[in-house]
PDB file of N, CA and C in Angstrom:
ATOM      1  N   MET W  12      14.182 -18.653  -2.812  1.00 51.00           N
ATOM      2  CA  MET W  12      13.395 -17.944  -3.798  1.00 51.00           C
ATOM      3  C   MET W  12      12.707 -16.759  -3.131  1.00 51.00           C
ATOM      4  N   ASP W  13      12.726 -15.619  -3.788  1.00 63.00           N
ATOM      5  CA  ASP W  13      12.125 -14.392  -3.266  1.00 63.00           C
ATOM      6  C   ASP W  13      10.674 -14.306  -3.736  1.00 63.00           C
ATOM      7  N   ASN W  14       9.735 -14.307  -2.791  1.00 74.00           N
ATOM      8  CA  ASN W  14       8.316 -14.204  -3.124  1.00 74.00           C
ATOM      9  C   ASN W  14       7.799 -12.782  -2.989  1.00 74.00           C
ATOM     10  N   THR W  15       8.690 -11.829  -2.915  1.00 82.00           N
ATOM     11  CA  THR W  15       8.313 -10.437  -2.750  1.00 82.00           C
ATOM     12  C   THR W  15       7.722  -9.902  -4.050  1.00 82.00           C
ATOM     13  N   THR W  16       6.609  -9.189  -3.917  1.00 90.00           N
ATOM     14  CA  THR W  16       5.973  -8.565  -5.072  1.00 90.00           C
ATOM     15  C   THR W  16       6.328  -7.090  -5.095  1.00 90.00           C
ATOM     16  N   HIS W  17       6.703  -6.613  -6.260  1.00 90.00           N
ATOM     17  CA  HIS W  17       7.015  -5.197  -6.441  1.00 90.00           C
ATOM     18  C   HIS W  17       6.082  -4.607  -7.489  1.00 90.00           C
ATOM     19  N   ILE W  18       5.746  -3.347  -7.313  1.00 91.00           N
ATOM     20  CA  ILE W  18       5.007  -2.614  -8.330  1.00 91.00           C
ATOM     21  C   ILE W  18       5.762  -1.316  -8.588  1.00 91.00           C
ATOM     22  N   THR W  19       5.580  -0.776  -9.760  1.00 92.00           N
ATOM     23  CA  THR W  19       6.218   0.492 -10.101  1.00 92.00           C
ATOM     24  C   THR W  19       5.152   1.575 -10.121  1.00 92.00           C
ATOM     25  N   MET W  20       5.440   2.659  -9.414  1.00 90.00           N
ATOM     26  CA  MET W  20       4.520   3.790  -9.337  1.00 90.00           C
ATOM     27  C   MET W  20       5.259   5.036  -9.786  1.00 90.00           C
ATOM     28  N   LEU W  21       4.498   6.083 -10.057  1.00 87.00           N
ATOM     29  CA  LEU W  21       5.091   7.377 -10.377  1.00 87.00           C
ATOM     30  C   LEU W  21       4.987   8.275  -9.160  1.00 87.00           C
ATOM     31  N   ASP W  22       6.093   8.958  -8.831  1.00 83.00           N
ATOM     32  CA  ASP W  22       6.063   9.888  -7.700  1.00 83.00           C
ATOM     33  C   ASP W  22       5.519  11.241  -8.158  1.00 83.00           C
ATOM     34  N   GLU W  23       5.550  12.219  -7.256  1.00 86.00           N
ATOM     35  CA  GLU W  23       4.992  13.539  -7.562  1.00 86.00           C
ATOM     36  C   GLU W  23       5.728  14.248  -8.702  1.00 86.00           C
ATOM     37  N   ASN W  24       6.936  13.770  -9.043  1.00 93.00           N
ATOM     38  CA  ASN W  24       7.719  14.341 -10.144  1.00 93.00           C
ATOM     39  C   ASN W  24       7.686  13.458 -11.391  1.00 93.00           C
ATOM     40  N   ASP W  25       6.754  12.516 -11.417  1.00 94.00           N
ATOM     41  CA  ASP W  25       6.598  11.565 -12.523  1.00 94.00           C
ATOM     42  C   ASP W  25       7.816  10.672 -12.732  1.00 94.00           C
ATOM     43  N   LYS W  26       8.559  10.413 -11.662  1.00 92.00           N
ATOM     44  CA  LYS W  26       9.677   9.474 -11.722  1.00 92.00           C
ATOM     45  C   LYS W  26       9.193   8.110 -11.245  1.00 92.00           C
ATOM     46  N   SER W  27       9.685   7.055 -11.883  1.00 93.00           N
ATOM     47  CA  SER W  27       9.315   5.698 -11.493  1.00 93.00           C
ATOM     48  C   SER W  27       9.927   5.339 -10.150  1.00 93.00           C
ATOM     49  N   VAL W  28       9.099   4.740  -9.301  1.00 91.00           N
ATOM     50  CA  VAL W  28       9.544   4.306  -7.979  1.00 91.00           C
ATOM     51  C   VAL W  28       9.103   2.859  -7.804  1.00 91.00           C
ATOM     52  N   SER W  29      10.045   1.982  -7.472  1.00 92.00           N
ATOM     53  CA  SER W  29       9.715   0.588  -7.207  1.00 92.00           C
ATOM     54  C   SER W  29       9.269   0.451  -5.757  1.00 92.00           C
ATOM     55  N   MET W  30       8.085  -0.130  -5.566  1.00 94.00           N
ATOM     56  CA  MET W  30       7.528  -0.300  -4.230  1.00 94.00           C
ATOM     57  C   MET W  30       7.325  -1.785  -3.961  1.00 94.00           C
ATOM     58  N   GLU W  31       7.695  -2.211  -2.766  1.00 95.00           N
ATOM     59  CA  GLU W  31       7.462  -3.581  -2.332  1.00 95.00           C
ATOM     60  C   GLU W  31       6.086  -3.660  -1.689  1.00 95.00           C
ATOM     61  N   VAL W  32       5.299  -4.655  -2.077  1.00 95.00           N
ATOM     62  CA  VAL W  32       3.986  -4.852  -1.472  1.00 95.00           C
ATOM     63  C   VAL W  32       4.186  -5.586  -0.148  1.00 95.00           C
ATOM     64  N   VAL W  33       3.964  -4.876   0.945  1.00 95.00           N
ATOM     65  CA  VAL W  33       4.088  -5.457   2.285  1.00 95.00           C
ATOM     66  C   VAL W  33       2.835  -6.257   2.602  1.00 95.00           C
ATOM     67  N   ALA W  34       1.667  -5.679   2.302  1.00 96.00           N
ATOM     68  CA  ALA W  34       0.397  -6.354   2.572  1.00 96.00           C
ATOM     69  C   ALA W  34      -0.710  -5.702   1.767  1.00 96.00           C
ATOM     70  N   SER W  35      -1.729  -6.485   1.493  1.00 95.00           N
ATOM     71  CA  SER W  35      -2.972  -5.941   0.952  1.00 95.00           C
ATOM     72  C   SER W  35      -4.084  -6.477   1.838  1.00 95.00           C
ATOM     73  N   LEU W  36      -5.001  -5.604   2.212  1.00 96.00           N
ATOM     74  CA  LEU W  36      -6.052  -5.997   3.138  1.00 96.00           C
ATOM     75  C   LEU W  36      -7.289  -5.152   2.927  1.00 96.00           C
ATOM     76  N   LYS W  37      -8.393  -5.646   3.458  1.00 97.00           N
ATOM     77  CA  LYS W  37      -9.671  -4.949   3.356  1.00 97.00           C
ATOM     78  C   LYS W  37     -10.059  -4.495   4.754  1.00 97.00           C
ATOM     79  N   VAL W  38     -10.400  -3.211   4.889  1.00 98.00           N
ATOM     80  CA  VAL W  38     -10.837  -2.639   6.158  1.00 98.00           C
ATOM     81  C   VAL W  38     -12.123  -1.869   5.882  1.00 98.00           C
ATOM     82  N   ASN W  39     -13.186  -2.214   6.607  1.00 96.00           N
ATOM     83  CA  ASN W  39     -14.487  -1.558   6.404  1.00 96.00           C
ATOM     84  C   ASN W  39     -14.920  -1.596   4.937  1.00 96.00           C
ATOM     85  N   ASN W  40     -14.724  -2.749   4.308  1.00 97.00           N
ATOM     86  CA  ASN W  40     -15.102  -2.972   2.901  1.00 97.00           C
ATOM     87  C   ASN W  40     -14.333  -2.111   1.906  1.00 97.00           C
ATOM     88  N   VAL W  41     -13.178  -1.612   2.290  1.00 98.00           N
ATOM     89  CA  VAL W  41     -12.321  -0.825   1.405  1.00 98.00           C
ATOM     90  C   VAL W  41     -10.983  -1.547   1.295  1.00 98.00           C
ATOM     91  N   ASP W  42     -10.454  -1.648   0.076  1.00 97.00           N
ATOM     92  CA  ASP W  42      -9.163  -2.300  -0.148  1.00 97.00           C
ATOM     93  C   ASP W  42      -8.026  -1.318   0.086  1.00 97.00           C
ATOM     94  N   TYR W  43      -6.996  -1.809   0.784  1.00 98.00           N
ATOM     95  CA  TYR W  43      -5.808  -1.006   1.060  1.00 98.00           C
ATOM     96  C   TYR W  43      -4.565  -1.827   0.748  1.00 98.00           C
ATOM     97  N   ALA W  44      -3.480  -1.130   0.458  1.00 97.00           N
ATOM     98  CA  ALA W  44      -2.178  -1.766   0.271  1.00 97.00           C
ATOM     99  C   ALA W  44      -1.158  -1.012   1.111  1.00 97.00           C
ATOM    100  N   ILE W  45      -0.311  -1.778   1.777  1.00 97.00           N
ATOM    101  CA  ILE W  45       0.824  -1.195   2.491  1.00 97.00           C
ATOM    102  C   ILE W  45       2.036  -1.448   1.611  1.00 97.00           C
ATOM    103  N   LEU W  46       2.658  -0.367   1.172  1.00 97.00           N
ATOM    104  CA  LEU W  46       3.783  -0.450   0.244  1.00 97.00           C
ATOM    105  C   LEU W  46       5.022   0.155   0.871  1.00 97.00           C
ATOM    106  N   LYS W  47       6.167  -0.450   0.566  1.00 96.00           N
ATOM    107  CA  LYS W  47       7.440   0.032   1.109  1.00 96.00           C
ATOM    108  C   LYS W  47       8.313   0.552  -0.022  1.00 96.00           C
ATOM    109  N   ASP W  48       8.786   1.769   0.155  1.00 90.00           N
ATOM    110  CA  ASP W  48       9.755   2.366  -0.762  1.00 90.00           C
ATOM    111  C   ASP W  48      11.130   2.024  -0.209  1.00 90.00           C
ATOM    112  N   ALA W  49      11.786   1.051  -0.815  1.00 79.00           N
ATOM    113  CA  ALA W  49      13.076   0.581  -0.298  1.00 79.00           C
ATOM    114  C   ALA W  49      14.143   1.661  -0.343  1.00 79.00           C
ATOM    115  N   ALA W  50      14.082   2.529  -1.339  1.00 84.00           N
ATOM    116  CA  ALA W  50      15.091   3.583  -1.465  1.00 84.00           C
ATOM    117  C   ALA W  50      15.023   4.558  -0.299  1.00 84.00           C
ATOM    118  N   ARG W  51      13.833   4.780   0.214  1.00 86.00           N
ATOM    119  CA  ARG W  51      13.660   5.720   1.328  1.00 86.00           C
ATOM    120  C   ARG W  51      13.442   5.009   2.657  1.00 86.00           C
ATOM    121  N   ASP W  52      13.305   3.678   2.615  1.00 86.00           N
ATOM    122  CA  ASP W  52      13.032   2.868   3.803  1.00 86.00           C
ATOM    123  C   ASP W  52      11.809   3.403   4.556  1.00 86.00           C
ATOM    124  N   GLU W  53      10.745   3.665   3.788  1.00 92.00           N
ATOM    125  CA  GLU W  53       9.500   4.172   4.360  1.00 92.00           C
ATOM    126  C   GLU W  53       8.334   3.339   3.857  1.00 92.00           C
ATOM    127  N   ASP W  54       7.318   3.184   4.717  1.00 94.00           N
ATOM    128  CA  ASP W  54       6.091   2.493   4.344  1.00 94.00           C
ATOM    129  C   ASP W  54       4.988   3.516   4.114  1.00 94.00           C
ATOM    130  N   TYR W  55       4.097   3.186   3.177  1.00 96.00           N
ATOM    131  CA  TYR W  55       2.968   4.054   2.849  1.00 96.00           C
ATOM    132  C   TYR W  55       1.712   3.202   2.770  1.00 96.00           C
ATOM    133  N   ILE W  56       0.583   3.805   3.097  1.00 98.00           N
ATOM    134  CA  ILE W  56      -0.697   3.118   2.988  1.00 98.00           C
ATOM    135  C   ILE W  56      -1.499   3.791   1.881  1.00 98.00           C
ATOM    136  N   PHE W  57      -2.005   2.949   0.967  1.00 98.00           N
ATOM    137  CA  PHE W  57      -2.786   3.432  -0.163  1.00 98.00           C
ATOM    138  C   PHE W  57      -4.158   2.777  -0.182  1.00 98.00           C
ATOM    139  N   LYS W  58      -5.161   3.552  -0.536  1.00 98.00           N
ATOM    140  CA  LYS W  58      -6.483   3.018  -0.836  1.00 98.00           C
ATOM    141  C   LYS W  58      -6.419   2.522  -2.272  1.00 98.00           C
ATOM    142  N   VAL W  59      -6.887   1.298  -2.508  1.00 97.00           N
ATOM    143  CA  VAL W  59      -6.815   0.686  -3.830  1.00 97.00           C
ATOM    144  C   VAL W  59      -8.225   0.590  -4.408  1.00 97.00           C
ATOM    145  N   SER W  60      -8.373   1.035  -5.642  1.00 96.00           N
ATOM    146  CA  SER W  60      -9.676   0.918  -6.299  1.00 96.00           C
ATOM    147  C   SER W  60      -9.473   0.511  -7.749  1.00 96.00           C
ATOM    148  N   GLY W  61     -10.558   0.122  -8.393  1.00 93.00           N
ATOM    149  CA  GLY W  61     -10.488  -0.325  -9.778  1.00 93.00           C
ATOM    150  C   GLY W  61     -10.349  -1.827  -9.868  1.00 93.00           C
ATOM    151  N   ASP W  62     -10.396  -2.331 -11.093  1.00 90.00           N
ATOM    152  CA  ASP W  62     -10.261  -3.771 -11.295  1.00 90.00           C
ATOM    153  C   ASP W  62      -8.779  -4.146 -11.282  1.00 90.00           C
ATOM    154  N   PRO W  63      -8.483  -5.434 -11.112  1.00 83.00           N
ATOM    155  CA  PRO W  63      -7.070  -5.856 -10.998  1.00 83.00           C
ATOM    156  C   PRO W  63      -6.184  -5.453 -12.172  1.00 83.00           C
ATOM    157  N   GLU W  64      -6.760  -5.288 -13.346  1.00 87.00           N
ATOM    158  CA  GLU W  64      -5.966  -4.907 -14.519  1.00 87.00           C
ATOM    159  C   GLU W  64      -5.694  -3.407 -14.591  1.00 87.00           C
ATOM    160  N   ASN W  65      -6.469  -2.623 -13.851  1.00 90.00           N
ATOM    161  CA  ASN W  65      -6.332  -1.169 -13.933  1.00 90.00           C
ATOM    162  C   ASN W  65      -6.587  -0.547 -12.558  1.00 90.00           C
ATOM    163  N   GLN W  66      -5.731  -0.871 -11.604  1.00 91.00           N
ATOM    164  CA  GLN W  66      -5.906  -0.374 -10.244  1.00 91.00           C
ATOM    165  C   GLN W  66      -5.364   1.040 -10.099  1.00 91.00           C
ATOM    166  N   THR W  67      -6.017   1.795  -9.229  1.00 92.00           N
ATOM    167  CA  THR W  67      -5.510   3.109  -8.861  1.00 92.00           C
ATOM    168  C   THR W  67      -5.191   3.092  -7.376  1.00 92.00           C
ATOM    169  N   PHE W  68      -4.153   3.816  -7.011  1.00 94.00           N
ATOM    170  CA  PHE W  68      -3.681   3.877  -5.634  1.00 94.00           C
ATOM    171  C   PHE W  68      -3.736   5.325  -5.168  1.00 94.00           C
ATOM    172  N   GLU W  69      -4.441   5.550  -4.074  1.00 95.00           N
ATOM    173  CA  GLU W  69      -4.574   6.892  -3.505  1.00 95.00           C
ATOM    174  C   GLU W  69      -3.970   6.879  -2.102  1.00 95.00           C
ATOM    175  N   MET W  70      -2.958   7.710  -1.887  1.00 95.00           N
ATOM    176  CA  MET W  70      -2.295   7.725  -0.585  1.00 95.00           C
ATOM    177  C   MET W  70      -3.280   8.147   0.505  1.00 95.00           C
ATOM    178  N   VAL W  71      -3.269   7.396   1.600  1.00 98.00           N
ATOM    179  CA  VAL W  71      -4.146   7.697   2.731  1.00 98.00           C
ATOM    180  C   VAL W  71      -3.426   8.675   3.646  1.00 98.00           C
ATOM    181  N   GLU W  72      -4.094   9.770   3.967  1.00 96.00           N
ATOM    182  CA  GLU W  72      -3.510  10.771   4.855  1.00 96.00           C
ATOM    183  C   GLU W  72      -4.337  10.983   6.114  1.00 96.00           C
ATOM    184  N   ASP W  73      -5.575  10.488   6.121  1.00 98.00           N
ATOM    185  CA  ASP W  73      -6.456  10.630   7.277  1.00 98.00           C
ATOM    186  C   ASP W  73      -5.926   9.769   8.428  1.00 98.00           C
ATOM    187  N   GLU W  74      -5.620  10.402   9.545  1.00 98.00           N
ATOM    188  CA  GLU W  74      -5.006   9.703  10.687  1.00 98.00           C
ATOM    189  C   GLU W  74      -5.884   8.574  11.225  1.00 98.00           C
ATOM    190  N   THR W  75      -7.195   8.775  11.232  1.00 98.00           N
ATOM    191  CA  THR W  75      -8.099   7.736  11.731  1.00 98.00           C
ATOM    192  C   THR W  75      -8.050   6.505  10.836  1.00 98.00           C
ATOM    193  N   VAL W  76      -8.091   6.718   9.541  1.00 98.00           N
ATOM    194  CA  VAL W  76      -8.032   5.607   8.590  1.00 98.00           C
ATOM    195  C   VAL W  76      -6.675   4.921   8.670  1.00 98.00           C
ATOM    196  N   LEU W  77      -5.612   5.702   8.753  1.00 98.00           N
ATOM    197  CA  LEU W  77      -4.272   5.113   8.880  1.00 98.00           C
ATOM    198  C   LEU W  77      -4.207   4.183  10.083  1.00 98.00           C
ATOM    199  N   ARG W  78      -4.713   4.632  11.215  1.00 98.00           N
ATOM    200  CA  ARG W  78      -4.683   3.828  12.444  1.00 98.00           C
ATOM    201  C   ARG W  78      -5.502   2.551  12.267  1.00 98.00           C
ATOM    202  N   GLU W  79      -6.680   2.655  11.637  1.00 98.00           N
ATOM    203  CA  GLU W  79      -7.515   1.473  11.406  1.00 98.00           C
ATOM    204  C   GLU W  79      -6.791   0.442  10.544  1.00 98.00           C
ATOM    205  N   VAL W  80      -6.122   0.905   9.496  1.00 98.00           N
ATOM    206  CA  VAL W  80      -5.412  -0.013   8.603  1.00 98.00           C
ATOM    207  C   VAL W  80      -4.217  -0.635   9.318  1.00 98.00           C
ATOM    208  N   VAL W  81      -3.473   0.162  10.053  1.00 97.00           N
ATOM    209  CA  VAL W  81      -2.321  -0.364  10.799  1.00 97.00           C
ATOM    210  C   VAL W  81      -2.787  -1.390  11.830  1.00 97.00           C
ATOM    211  N   ASP W  82      -3.854  -1.088  12.552  1.00 97.00           N
ATOM    212  CA  ASP W  82      -4.385  -2.035  13.538  1.00 97.00           C
ATOM    213  C   ASP W  82      -4.817  -3.338  12.870  1.00 97.00           C
ATOM    214  N   ALA W  83      -5.487  -3.238  11.725  1.00 97.00           N
ATOM    215  CA  ALA W  83      -5.919  -4.432  10.997  1.00 97.00           C
ATOM    216  C   ALA W  83      -4.715  -5.237  10.516  1.00 97.00           C
ATOM    217  N   TYR W  84      -3.667  -4.559  10.103  1.00 97.00           N
ATOM    218  CA  TYR W  84      -2.453  -5.248   9.663  1.00 97.00           C
ATOM    219  C   TYR W  84      -1.834  -6.036  10.813  1.00 97.00           C
ATOM    220  N   TYR W  85      -1.731  -5.419  11.976  1.00 96.00           N
ATOM    221  CA  TYR W  85      -1.149  -6.123  13.120  1.00 96.00           C
ATOM    222  C   TYR W  85      -2.010  -7.300  13.560  1.00 96.00           C
ATOM    223  N   GLU W  86      -3.328  -7.190  13.440  1.00 95.00           N
ATOM    224  CA  GLU W  86      -4.204  -8.328  13.734  1.00 95.00           C
ATOM    225  C   GLU W  86      -3.958  -9.450  12.739  1.00 95.00           C
ATOM    226  N   LEU W  87      -3.718  -9.089  11.497  1.00 91.00           N
ATOM    227  CA  LEU W  87      -3.481 -10.060  10.440  1.00 91.00           C
ATOM    228  C   LEU W  87      -2.202 -10.860  10.678  1.00 91.00           C
ATOM    229  N   ILE W  88      -1.156 -10.205  11.163  1.00 91.00           N
ATOM    230  CA  ILE W  88       0.125 -10.899  11.325  1.00 91.00           C
ATOM    231  C   ILE W  88       0.284 -11.561  12.685  1.00 91.00           C
ATOM    232  N   ASP W  89      -0.625 -11.284  13.610  1.00 85.00           N
ATOM    233  CA  ASP W  89      -0.550 -11.939  14.929  1.00 85.00           C
ATOM    234  C   ASP W  89      -1.009 -13.360  14.877  1.00 85.00           C
TER     235      ASP W  89
END
């Protein structure tokens, strides 16, 4: 049985993109999600806000924040 969770997002051209949820974690009291675009074989880190029924995802581009989230992810899986 596949326990993988997928969500559908809109890309910059308003096209639907299926993303696999790799992990969700909290870093410095902020929620983040690591999502994988299987079509491009790339991972992305998003800041997650809002309630569970109406979440918004904002792509993280700040290198310091990216490193903090990646480090927290590796601590989580170790």
